[in-house]
């Protein structure tokens, strides 16, 4: 299966090159970089720091050519680029696996529109562990009930641009589903100054940005006399890239639609 990487010069993009080059059944068919990027024309193997022979494919800024040559594209870029690439994928009939976070409602609508024509896998986190955690969080929220206050905290590296992380919001959505409440109405994203007592039933979010933390998430359900704490720590970004390439392989011969990593892993 021909797999290309959009955002191939980025932190995740370089990991995706490695994952696509090494996965059984995958052939690295292209890499898309930003127009005028210093990576333009660089061999993808060199870009990803892979020792040994060259990939024989270089970074390109011709999005249409990259999409046409691929069966699936793994996209870890920015929300604006993801929305544009979703429309392009629908046009070229290329499956899309997107991990970009921080999408606005308009960006998300573009992804959902594309999913009417092609298979799209979208996940805020492609690791097996986090996808298992999403299920555990939903079950815990359902079993423990409204007497247990829910707080989600996350920590990421200093260069991350969106907050709370897509994974923290996905955990919030899973917890809200378990509790049968609307996340948008019940989430408390920031607390500062004299905030008054905790809003009953709220789902709170706390954010840390520091150093080179790959990604850490904790869910706390705090009851009157006990606390349940569930968590995940990613030790290496490669886990997300390997999961995304697994998702790309999974799209082969799949009907159009919007799928999650939990669908890919068969967890639902
Ligand atoms: P990054 O800034 O290192 O990489 C983004 C890359 O996209 C950059 O190289 C940039 O030049 C490139 N880009 C910009 N415009 C482009 C265009 N028009 N065409 C092609 N490439 C273009 O960021 P990152 O740390 O790799 O993260 C990227 C995204 O992935 C973020 O939204 C992040 O939150 C998300 N992410 C998701 C997961 C997951 O498992 N879902 C894991 C890690 C990061």
Coordinates of C-alpha atoms and ligand atoms in Angstrom, one line a residue:
X1 CA 0.0 0.0 0.0
X2 CA 1.4 3.4 -1.0
X3 CA 1.5 5.7 2.1
X4 CA 2.6 9.3 2.0
X5 CA 3.3 11.7 4.9
X6 CA 2.0 15.3 5.1
X7 CA 4.1 17.5 7.3
X8 CA 7.1 15.3 6.6
X9 CA 9.6 17.7 8.0
X10 CA 7.8 18.1 11.3
X11 CA 8.4 16.3 14.7
X12 CA 5.7 13.7 13.9
X13 CA 6.3 13.7 10.2
X14 CA 9.9 12.4 10.6
X15 CA 8.6 9.7 12.9
X16 CA 5.9 8.8 10.3
X17 CA 8.5 8.4 7.6
X18 CA 10.3 5.9 9.7
X19 CA 7.0 4.1 10.5
X20 CA 5.9 3.9 6.9
X21 CA 9.3 2.8 5.7
X22 CA 9.4 0.0 8.2
X23 CA 5.8 -1.3 8.4
X24 CA 5.0 -4.5 6.6
X25 CA 2.7 -4.0 3.7
X26 CA 3.5 -0.3 3.4
X27 CA 5.6 1.5 0.8
X28 CA 6.6 5.1 1.4
X29 CA 5.4 6.9 -1.7
X30 CA 5.9 10.5 -0.9
X31 CA 6.3 13.3 1.6
X32 CA 4.6 16.7 1.6
X33 CA 6.3 19.7 3.2
X34 CA 5.3 23.3 3.5
X35 CA 5.8 25.4 0.4
X36 CA 9.3 26.8 0.4
X37 CA 10.3 24.6 3.4
X38 CA 14.1 24.0 3.7
X39 CA 13.3 20.3 3.6
X40 CA 12.1 20.6 0.0
X41 CA 13.9 18.1 -2.2
X42 CA 15.5 16.3 0.7
X43 CA 15.4 12.5 0.6
X44 CA 12.9 11.3 3.1
X45 CA 15.2 8.7 4.7
X46 CA 17.8 11.4 5.4
X47 CA 15.0 13.7 6.8
X48 CA 14.0 11.0 9.2
X49 CA 17.6 10.2 10.2
X50 CA 17.3 6.6 8.9
X51 CA 20.7 5.1 8.5
X52 CA 21.7 3.2 5.3
X53 CA 20.2 3.6 1.8
X54 CA 18.1 6.5 0.6
X55 CA 14.3 6.2 0.4
X56 CA 14.4 7.3 -3.3
X57 CA 11.6 9.7 -2.5
X58 CA 12.1 13.3 -1.7
X59 CA 10.1 15.9 0.1
X60 CA 7.7 17.8 -2.2
X61 CA 5.4 20.8 -1.9
X62 CA 3.1 19.6 -4.7
X63 CA 0.2 18.4 -2.6
X64 CA -1.9 17.1 -5.5
X65 CA 1.0 15.0 -6.9
X66 CA 1.7 13.5 -3.5
X67 CA -1.9 12.6 -2.9
X68 CA -2.4 11.1 -6.4
X69 CA 0.6 8.8 -5.9
X70 CA -0.7 7.6 -2.5
X71 CA -3.4 5.2 -1.4
X72 CA -3.4 6.8 2.0
X73 CA -1.8 10.0 3.5
X74 CA -0.9 10.4 7.1
X75 CA -1.4 14.1 8.0
X76 CA 0.1 15.7 11.1
X77 CA 0.3 19.4 10.2
X78 CA -1.8 22.4 11.3
X79 CA -5.7 22.8 11.4
X80 CA -5.8 25.0 8.3
X81 CA -3.6 22.6 6.3
X82 CA -5.6 19.6 7.5
X83 CA -8.9 21.2 6.3
X84 CA -7.4 21.9 2.9
X85 CA -5.8 18.4 2.6
X86 CA -9.1 16.8 3.5
X87 CA -10.8 18.4 0.5
X88 CA -7.9 17.4 -1.7
X89 CA -8.0 13.8 -0.5
X90 CA -11.8 13.7 -1.4
X91 CA -10.9 15.0 -4.8
X92 CA -8.1 12.5 -5.5
X93 CA -9.9 9.6 -3.8
X94 CA -7.0 9.1 -1.3
X95 CA -7.7 7.8 2.2
X96 CA -6.7 10.2 5.0
X97 CA -5.3 9.5 8.5
X98 CA -5.2 12.7 10.4
X99 CA -3.7 13.4 13.8
X100 CA -3.7 17.2 13.8
X101 CA -5.3 18.7 16.9
X102 CA -6.8 22.1 17.7
X103 CA -9.3 22.1 14.8
X104 CA -12.0 24.7 14.8
X105 CA -15.6 23.8 14.0
X106 CA -15.1 24.9 10.4
X107 CA -11.9 22.8 10.0
X108 CA -13.7 19.8 11.5
X109 CA -16.6 20.3 9.1
X110 CA -14.1 20.1 6.2
X111 CA -12.8 16.8 7.5
X112 CA -16.4 15.4 8.0
X113 CA -17.3 16.5 4.5
X114 CA -14.3 14.6 3.0
X115 CA -15.3 11.5 5.0
X116 CA -18.5 11.3 2.8
X117 CA -16.2 10.4 -0.1
X118 CA -13.2 8.7 1.3
X119 CA -12.2 6.7 4.5
X120 CA -10.9 9.2 7.1
X121 CA -9.3 8.1 10.4
X122 CA -9.1 10.9 12.9
X123 CA -7.7 10.6 16.4
X124 CA -6.2 13.0 18.8
X125 CA -4.0 10.2 19.9
X126 CA -2.8 7.1 18.0
X127 CA -1.3 5.1 20.8
X128 CA -2.9 1.8 21.9
X129 CA -2.6 2.8 25.6
X130 CA -4.5 6.1 25.3
X131 CA -7.3 4.4 23.3
X132 CA -7.6 1.8 26.0
X133 CA -7.6 4.7 28.6
X134 CA -10.5 6.4 26.7
X135 CA -12.7 3.3 27.3
X136 CA -11.6 3.0 31.0
X137 CA -12.4 6.7 31.6
X138 CA -15.9 6.4 30.1
X139 CA -16.6 3.3 32.3
X140 CA -15.2 4.9 35.4
X141 CA -17.3 8.0 35.0
X142 CA -20.5 5.9 34.4
X143 CA -19.8 3.6 37.4
X144 CA -18.7 6.3 39.9
X145 CA -21.5 8.8 39.3
X146 CA -21.9 12.5 40.0
X147 CA -20.5 12.4 43.5
X148 CA -17.1 12.0 42.1
X149 CA -15.6 15.3 40.7
X150 CA -13.7 14.8 37.4
X151 CA -10.4 16.5 36.6
X152 CA -8.3 15.9 33.5
X153 CA -4.7 17.1 33.6
X154 CA -2.1 17.0 30.8
X155 CA 1.6 17.9 30.2
X156 CA 3.4 18.4 26.9
X157 CA 6.6 19.8 25.5
X158 CA 7.2 23.6 25.3
X159 CA 6.5 23.8 21.5
X160 CA 2.9 22.5 21.6
X161 CA 0.6 25.3 20.3
X162 CA -2.9 24.1 21.3
X163 CA -4.3 23.6 24.8
X164 CA -5.8 21.6 26.3
X165 CA -4.4 18.8 24.2
X166 CA -6.6 16.9 21.8
X167 CA -6.2 13.9 23.9
X168 CA -7.3 15.7 27.1
X169 CA -10.4 16.9 25.2
X170 CA -11.0 13.3 23.9
X171 CA -10.8 12.1 27.5
X172 CA -13.2 14.8 28.5
X173 CA -15.6 13.7 25.8
X174 CA -15.3 10.0 27.0
X175 CA -15.9 11.0 30.6
X176 CA -18.9 13.2 29.6
X177 CA -20.4 10.3 27.6
X178 CA -19.9 8.0 30.6
X179 CA -21.7 10.4 32.8
X180 CA -24.4 11.3 30.3
X181 CA -23.6 15.1 30.2
X182 CA -22.6 17.6 27.5
X183 CA -18.9 18.4 27.7
X184 CA -19.2 21.8 26.1
X185 CA -21.7 22.9 28.8
X186 CA -19.8 21.3 31.7
X187 CA -16.1 21.8 31.0
X188 CA -14.0 24.3 33.1
X189 CA -11.0 25.1 31.0
X190 CA -9.3 27.7 33.2
X191 CA -9.4 28.8 36.8
X192 CA -7.8 32.0 38.0
X193 CA -8.5 34.4 40.9
X194 CA -11.5 34.1 43.1
X195 CA -13.4 31.4 41.2
X196 CA -15.8 30.4 43.9
X197 CA -16.5 26.8 44.8
X198 CA -16.3 24.1 42.2
X199 CA -19.3 24.0 39.9
X200 CA -21.2 20.8 40.6
X201 CA -20.7 18.2 37.8
X202 CA -18.0 20.2 36.0
X203 CA -15.1 18.5 34.2
X204 CA -12.0 20.5 34.9
X205 CA -8.9 20.7 32.7
X206 CA -5.3 21.6 33.8
X207 CA -2.4 22.2 31.4
X208 CA 1.4 22.0 31.8
X209 CA 3.8 23.0 29.0
X210 CA 7.5 22.2 29.8
X211 CA 10.7 20.9 28.4
X212 CA 10.4 17.9 26.0
X213 CA 7.5 16.0 27.6
X214 CA 6.1 13.8 24.9
X215 CA 2.6 13.6 26.4
X216 CA 1.2 12.8 29.8
X217 CA -2.5 12.6 30.8
X218 CA -4.2 12.0 34.1
X219 CA -7.9 11.6 34.9
X220 CA -8.9 12.0 38.5
X221 CA -12.3 11.1 39.8
X222 CA -12.4 12.4 43.4
X223 CA -15.2 11.3 45.7
X224 CA -16.0 12.1 49.3
X225 CA -13.6 9.5 50.8
X226 CA -11.5 8.2 47.9
X227 CA -9.9 9.1 44.6
X228 CA -9.6 7.0 41.4
X229 CA -6.6 8.1 39.3
X230 CA -6.1 6.8 35.7
X231 CA -3.2 7.9 33.6
X232 CA -1.0 7.4 30.6
X233 CA 2.5 8.6 29.8
X234 CA 4.0 8.4 26.3
X235 CA 7.7 7.7 26.3
X236 CA 8.4 8.1 22.6
X237 CA 6.5 9.9 19.7
X238 CA 7.1 6.8 17.6
X239 CA 4.2 5.1 19.3
X240 CA 1.8 7.7 17.7
X241 CA 3.5 7.3 14.3
X242 CA 3.3 3.5 14.3
X243 CA -0.4 3.7 15.2
X244 CA -1.1 6.2 12.4
X245 CA 0.6 3.9 9.8
X246 CA -1.4 1.0 11.2
X247 CA -4.5 3.1 10.7
X248 CA -3.4 3.9 7.1
X249 CA -3.1 0.2 6.3
X250 CA -6.5 -0.5 7.9
X251 CA -8.2 2.0 5.4
X252 CA -7.4 -0.3 2.5
X253 CA -10.7 -1.3 0.8
X254 CA -12.6 0.5 3.6
X255 CA -15.9 2.3 2.8
X256 CA -16.0 6.1 3.0
X257 CA -16.6 7.3 6.6
X258 CA -15.2 9.0 9.6
X259 CA -13.4 6.4 11.8
X260 CA -11.5 6.6 15.1
X261 CA -8.4 4.8 16.3
X262 CA -10.7 2.8 18.5
X263 CA -12.4 1.5 15.3
X264 CA -9.0 0.6 13.9
X265 CA -8.0 -1.2 17.1
X266 CA -11.4 -2.9 17.4
X267 CA -11.9 -1.6 20.9
X268 CA -15.6 -0.5 20.5
Ligands
LIG1 P1 5.4 20.3 13.9 O1 5.2 21.8 13.9 O2 6.8 19.8 14.2 O3 5.1 19.7 12.4 C1 4.1 20.2 11.5 C2 4.7 20.3 10.1 O4 3.7 20.6 9.2 C3 5.8 21.3 10.0 O5 7.0 20.7 9.5 C4 5.2 22.3 9.0 O6 6.3 22.9 8.2 C5 4.3 21.4 8.2 N1 3.4 22.1 7.3 C6 2.9 23.4 7.5 N2 2.2 23.7 6.4 C7 2.2 22.7 5.6 C8 1.7 22.4 4.3 N3 0.9 23.3 3.6 N4 1.9 21.2 3.7 C9 2.7 20.3 4.3 N5 3.3 20.5 5.5 C10 3.0 21.7 6.1 O7 4.3 19.7 14.8 P2 4.1 18.2 15.4 O8 4.7 18.2 16.8 O9 4.7 17.2 14.4 O10 2.6 18.1 15.5 C11 1.7 18.2 14.4 C12 0.3 18.0 14.8 O11 0.1 16.7 15.2 C13 -0.2 18.9 16.0 O12 -1.5 19.3 15.8 C14 -0.1 18.0 17.2 O13 -0.9 18.3 18.2 C15 -0.5 16.7 16.5 N6 -0.1 15.5 17.2 C16 -1.0 14.4 17.2 C17 -0.7 13.2 17.8 C18 -1.7 12.1 17.7 O14 -1.4 10.9 18.1 N7 -2.8 12.3 17.1 C19 0.6 13.0 18.3 C20 1.5 14.1 18.3 C21 1.2 15.3 17.7

